[in-house]
XYZ file of C-alpha atoms in Angstrom:
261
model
C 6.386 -5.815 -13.649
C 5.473 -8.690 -11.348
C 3.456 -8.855 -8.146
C 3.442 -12.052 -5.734
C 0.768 -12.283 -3.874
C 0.664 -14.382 -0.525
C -1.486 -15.585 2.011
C -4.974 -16.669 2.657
C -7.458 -17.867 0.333
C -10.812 -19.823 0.936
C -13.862 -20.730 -1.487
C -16.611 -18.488 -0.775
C -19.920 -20.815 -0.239
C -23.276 -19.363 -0.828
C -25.202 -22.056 0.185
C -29.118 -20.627 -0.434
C -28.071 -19.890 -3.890
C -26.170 -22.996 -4.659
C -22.998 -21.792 -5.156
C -19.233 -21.631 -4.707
C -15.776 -19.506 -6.118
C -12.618 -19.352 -4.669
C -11.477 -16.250 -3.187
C -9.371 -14.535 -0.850
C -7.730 -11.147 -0.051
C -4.543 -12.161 -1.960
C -6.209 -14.484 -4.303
C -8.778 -12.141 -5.216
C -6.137 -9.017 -5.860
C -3.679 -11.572 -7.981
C -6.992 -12.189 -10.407
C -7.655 -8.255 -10.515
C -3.926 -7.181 -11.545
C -4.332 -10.350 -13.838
C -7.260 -9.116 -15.571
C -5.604 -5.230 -15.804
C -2.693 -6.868 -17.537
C -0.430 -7.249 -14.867
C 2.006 -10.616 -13.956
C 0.648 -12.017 -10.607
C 1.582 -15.019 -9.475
C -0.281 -16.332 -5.693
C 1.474 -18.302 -2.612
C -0.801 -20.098 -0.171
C -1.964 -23.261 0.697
C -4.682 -25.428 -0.779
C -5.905 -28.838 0.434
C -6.642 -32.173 -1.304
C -10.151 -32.023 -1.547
C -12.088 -30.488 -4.873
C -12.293 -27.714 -3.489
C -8.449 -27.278 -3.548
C -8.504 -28.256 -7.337
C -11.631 -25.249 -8.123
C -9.342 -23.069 -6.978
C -6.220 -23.866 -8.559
C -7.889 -24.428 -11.496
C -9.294 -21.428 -11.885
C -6.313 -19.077 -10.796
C -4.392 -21.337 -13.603
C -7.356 -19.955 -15.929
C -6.849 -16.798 -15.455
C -3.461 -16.480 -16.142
C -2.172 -16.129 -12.186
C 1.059 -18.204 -11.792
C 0.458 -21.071 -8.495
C 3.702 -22.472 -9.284
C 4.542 -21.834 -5.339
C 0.970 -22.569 -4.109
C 1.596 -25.799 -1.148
C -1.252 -28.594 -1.422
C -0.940 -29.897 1.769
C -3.213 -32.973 2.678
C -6.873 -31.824 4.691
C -9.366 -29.671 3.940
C -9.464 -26.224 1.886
C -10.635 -22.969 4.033
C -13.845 -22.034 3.666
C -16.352 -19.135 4.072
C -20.015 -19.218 4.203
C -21.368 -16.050 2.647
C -24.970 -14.820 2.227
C -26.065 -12.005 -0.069
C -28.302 -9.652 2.043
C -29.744 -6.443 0.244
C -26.317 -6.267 -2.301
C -24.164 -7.206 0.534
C -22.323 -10.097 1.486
C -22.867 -11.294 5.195
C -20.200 -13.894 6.624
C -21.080 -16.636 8.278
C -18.872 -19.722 9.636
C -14.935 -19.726 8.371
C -13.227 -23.059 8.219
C -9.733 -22.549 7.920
C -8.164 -25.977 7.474
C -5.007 -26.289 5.980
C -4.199 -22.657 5.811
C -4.334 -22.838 9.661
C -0.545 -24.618 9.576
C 0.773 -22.445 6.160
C 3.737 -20.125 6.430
C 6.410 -19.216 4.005
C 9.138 -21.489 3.382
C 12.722 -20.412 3.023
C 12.389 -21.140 -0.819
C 8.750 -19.305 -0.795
C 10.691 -15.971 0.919
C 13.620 -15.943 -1.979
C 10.882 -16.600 -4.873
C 8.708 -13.448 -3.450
C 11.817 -11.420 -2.609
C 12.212 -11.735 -6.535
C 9.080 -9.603 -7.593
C 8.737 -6.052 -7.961
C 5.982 -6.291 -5.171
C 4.541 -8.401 -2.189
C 0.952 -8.270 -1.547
C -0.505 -9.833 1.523
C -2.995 -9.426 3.944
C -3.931 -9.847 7.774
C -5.186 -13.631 7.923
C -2.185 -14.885 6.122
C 0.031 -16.107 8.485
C 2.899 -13.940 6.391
C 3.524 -10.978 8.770
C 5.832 -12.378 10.647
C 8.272 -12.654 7.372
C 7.683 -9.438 5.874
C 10.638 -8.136 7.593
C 12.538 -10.541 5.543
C 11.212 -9.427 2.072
C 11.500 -5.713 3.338
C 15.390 -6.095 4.153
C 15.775 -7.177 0.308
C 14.463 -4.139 -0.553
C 11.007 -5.712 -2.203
C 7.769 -3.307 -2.207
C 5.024 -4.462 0.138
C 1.634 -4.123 0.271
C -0.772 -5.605 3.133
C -4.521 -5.568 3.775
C -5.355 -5.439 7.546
C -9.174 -5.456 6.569
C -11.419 -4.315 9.273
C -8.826 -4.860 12.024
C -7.704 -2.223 12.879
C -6.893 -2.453 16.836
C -5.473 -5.917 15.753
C -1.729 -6.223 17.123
C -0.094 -7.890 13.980
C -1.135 -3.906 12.679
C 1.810 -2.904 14.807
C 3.851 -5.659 14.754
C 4.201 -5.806 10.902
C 3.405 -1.884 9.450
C 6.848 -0.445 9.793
C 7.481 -3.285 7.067
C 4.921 -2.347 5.019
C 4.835 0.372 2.247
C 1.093 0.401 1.336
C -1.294 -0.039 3.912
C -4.906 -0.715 3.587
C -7.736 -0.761 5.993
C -11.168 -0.998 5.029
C -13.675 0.571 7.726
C -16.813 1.009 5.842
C -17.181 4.389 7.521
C -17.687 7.891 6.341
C -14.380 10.168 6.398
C -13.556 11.196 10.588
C -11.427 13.317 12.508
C -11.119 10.244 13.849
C -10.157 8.111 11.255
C -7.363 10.721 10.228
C -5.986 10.775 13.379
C -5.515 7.041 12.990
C -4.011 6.994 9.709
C -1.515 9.419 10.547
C -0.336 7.336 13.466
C 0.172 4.164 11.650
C 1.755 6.163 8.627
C 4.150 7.794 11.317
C 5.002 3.671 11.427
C 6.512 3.395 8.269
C 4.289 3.278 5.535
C 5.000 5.692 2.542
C 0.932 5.698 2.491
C -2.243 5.040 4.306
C -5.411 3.695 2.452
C -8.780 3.765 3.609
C -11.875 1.992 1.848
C -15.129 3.628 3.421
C -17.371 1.297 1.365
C -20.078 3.950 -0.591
C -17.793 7.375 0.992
C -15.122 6.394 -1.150
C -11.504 6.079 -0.033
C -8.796 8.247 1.939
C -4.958 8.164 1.641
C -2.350 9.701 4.028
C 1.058 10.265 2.677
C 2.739 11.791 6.108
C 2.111 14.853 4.340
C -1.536 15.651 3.107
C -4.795 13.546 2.641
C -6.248 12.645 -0.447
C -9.988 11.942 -0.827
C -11.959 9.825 -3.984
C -15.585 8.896 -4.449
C -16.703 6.119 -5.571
C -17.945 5.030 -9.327
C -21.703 4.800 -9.446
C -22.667 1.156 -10.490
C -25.756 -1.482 -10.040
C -24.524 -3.227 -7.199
C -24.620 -7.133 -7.650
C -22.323 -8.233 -4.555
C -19.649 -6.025 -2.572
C -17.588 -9.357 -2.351
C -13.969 -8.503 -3.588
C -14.779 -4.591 -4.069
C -12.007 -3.627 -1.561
C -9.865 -6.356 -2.741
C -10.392 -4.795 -6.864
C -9.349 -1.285 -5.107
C -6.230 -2.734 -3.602
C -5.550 -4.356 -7.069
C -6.311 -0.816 -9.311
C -4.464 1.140 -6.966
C -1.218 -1.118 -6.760
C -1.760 -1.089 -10.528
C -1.195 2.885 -10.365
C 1.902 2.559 -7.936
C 3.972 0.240 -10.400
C 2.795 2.438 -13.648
C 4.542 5.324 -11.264
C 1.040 7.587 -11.082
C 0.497 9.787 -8.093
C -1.644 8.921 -5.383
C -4.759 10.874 -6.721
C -4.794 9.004 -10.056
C -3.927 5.202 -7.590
C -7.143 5.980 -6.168
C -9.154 6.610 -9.466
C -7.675 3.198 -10.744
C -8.557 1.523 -7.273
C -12.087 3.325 -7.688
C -12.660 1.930 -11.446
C -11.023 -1.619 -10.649
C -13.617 -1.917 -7.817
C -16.746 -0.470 -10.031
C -16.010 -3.606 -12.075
C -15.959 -6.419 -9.303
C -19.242 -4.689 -7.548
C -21.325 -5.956 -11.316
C -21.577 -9.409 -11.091
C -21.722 -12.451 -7.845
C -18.608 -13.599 -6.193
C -15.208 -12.030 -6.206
C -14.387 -13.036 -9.676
């Protein structure tokens, strides 16, 4: 099986500790399926600076194809993190040249040729997925915290996996909400609630799953690892409970050690 992944990616600067690693939502979840076994490959854009080379460098390193990653001349994004008590506080986000990226006609065809297409809200793909969907390719999208955004409703009747993370304990509320945007078109609704676990919606019960107890060294990439373990579960063809656990122990991994991989 092989997952494309497309869309954003930045280097994560920590600048009171001195250091840097490349990440991003699709990045990040290409590296996870990567290191459970899985052929990922990543689409995005990069710039010409070193920080363009880290990160191609180390996606090539780990085995993630960037055969259809653009370097396009200007600066890579950026995002200042700081580690606060475990967790990872954003600061300033410099886009640069993933501010102009979108999918070429040749980068549509290549991820229309996977088995799945994983993307996320700050990757200028939505407006394509309607493309890959009419081909009849599997897709995946993160909308992250956003979820009053209005790509959610432009793009989710494309979208077959859905994933919000809300860092909130399970709600009447939050159900409602899920089964609004499932009534959309996804075949299921995800929910990371950061230590409550997760929650799925499949239009026809909900599904709840703690978390795995770990030391926690930095949440950066945890909901990114769960996206990865559970996606990992889809393509094996496990039901949603057993998604979850693999989204649970995927995650458990990434929370162990600094940076998103």
């Amino acid at each position: 099986m092989k997952v494309a992944t497309t869309g954003d990616n930045c280097v994560d600067v920590y600048e009171k500790e001195g250091r840097q690693y490349p990440g991003g939502n699709p990045v990040n979840v290409a590296v996870y399926l990567r290191r459970m076994g899985v052929d990922a490959s990543y689409t995005g854009a990069v710039g010409t600076d070193e920080q363009g080379k880290l990160l191609v460098d180390a996606l090539d390193a780990r085995g993630v194809d960037t055969s259809h990653v653009h370097v396009d001349e200007g600066p890579t994004a950026v995002t200042y993190v700081e580690i606060v008590s475990g967790n990872r506080v954003f600061g300033d986000y410099v886009e640069g040249v993933m501010e102009d990226f979108r999918l070429t006609d040749e980068d549509v065809e290549f991820l229309c040729s996977q088995d799945l297409v994983v993307s996320g809200i700050w990757g200028h793909t939505a407006e394509d997925l309607g493309k890959i969907r009419a081909h009849g390719t599997p897709i995946a999208f993160d909308y992250s915290d956003q979820p009053d955004d209005p790509i959610v409703d432009a793009s989710i009747p494309n979208v077959d996996y859905a994933f919000f993370g809300l860092e909130s304990d399970d709600t009447e509320r939050i159900r409602e909400f899920m089964k609004r945007k499932q009534a959309m078109g996804p075949k299921v609704v995800t929910v990371t609630l950061g230590e409550h676990g997760s929650l799925s919606y499949d239009g026809d019960r909900f599904y709840k799953h703690g978390i795995v107890e770990v030391d926690v060294v930095d949440t950066m990439g945890a909901g990114d690892s769960f996206i990865a373990g559970f996606l990992k579960g889809v393509l094996e063809g496990k039901d949603i409970p057993a998604c979850m656990d693999e989204g649970a122990r995927s995650s458990a991994v990434t929370l162990q050690y600094p940076g998103a991989w």
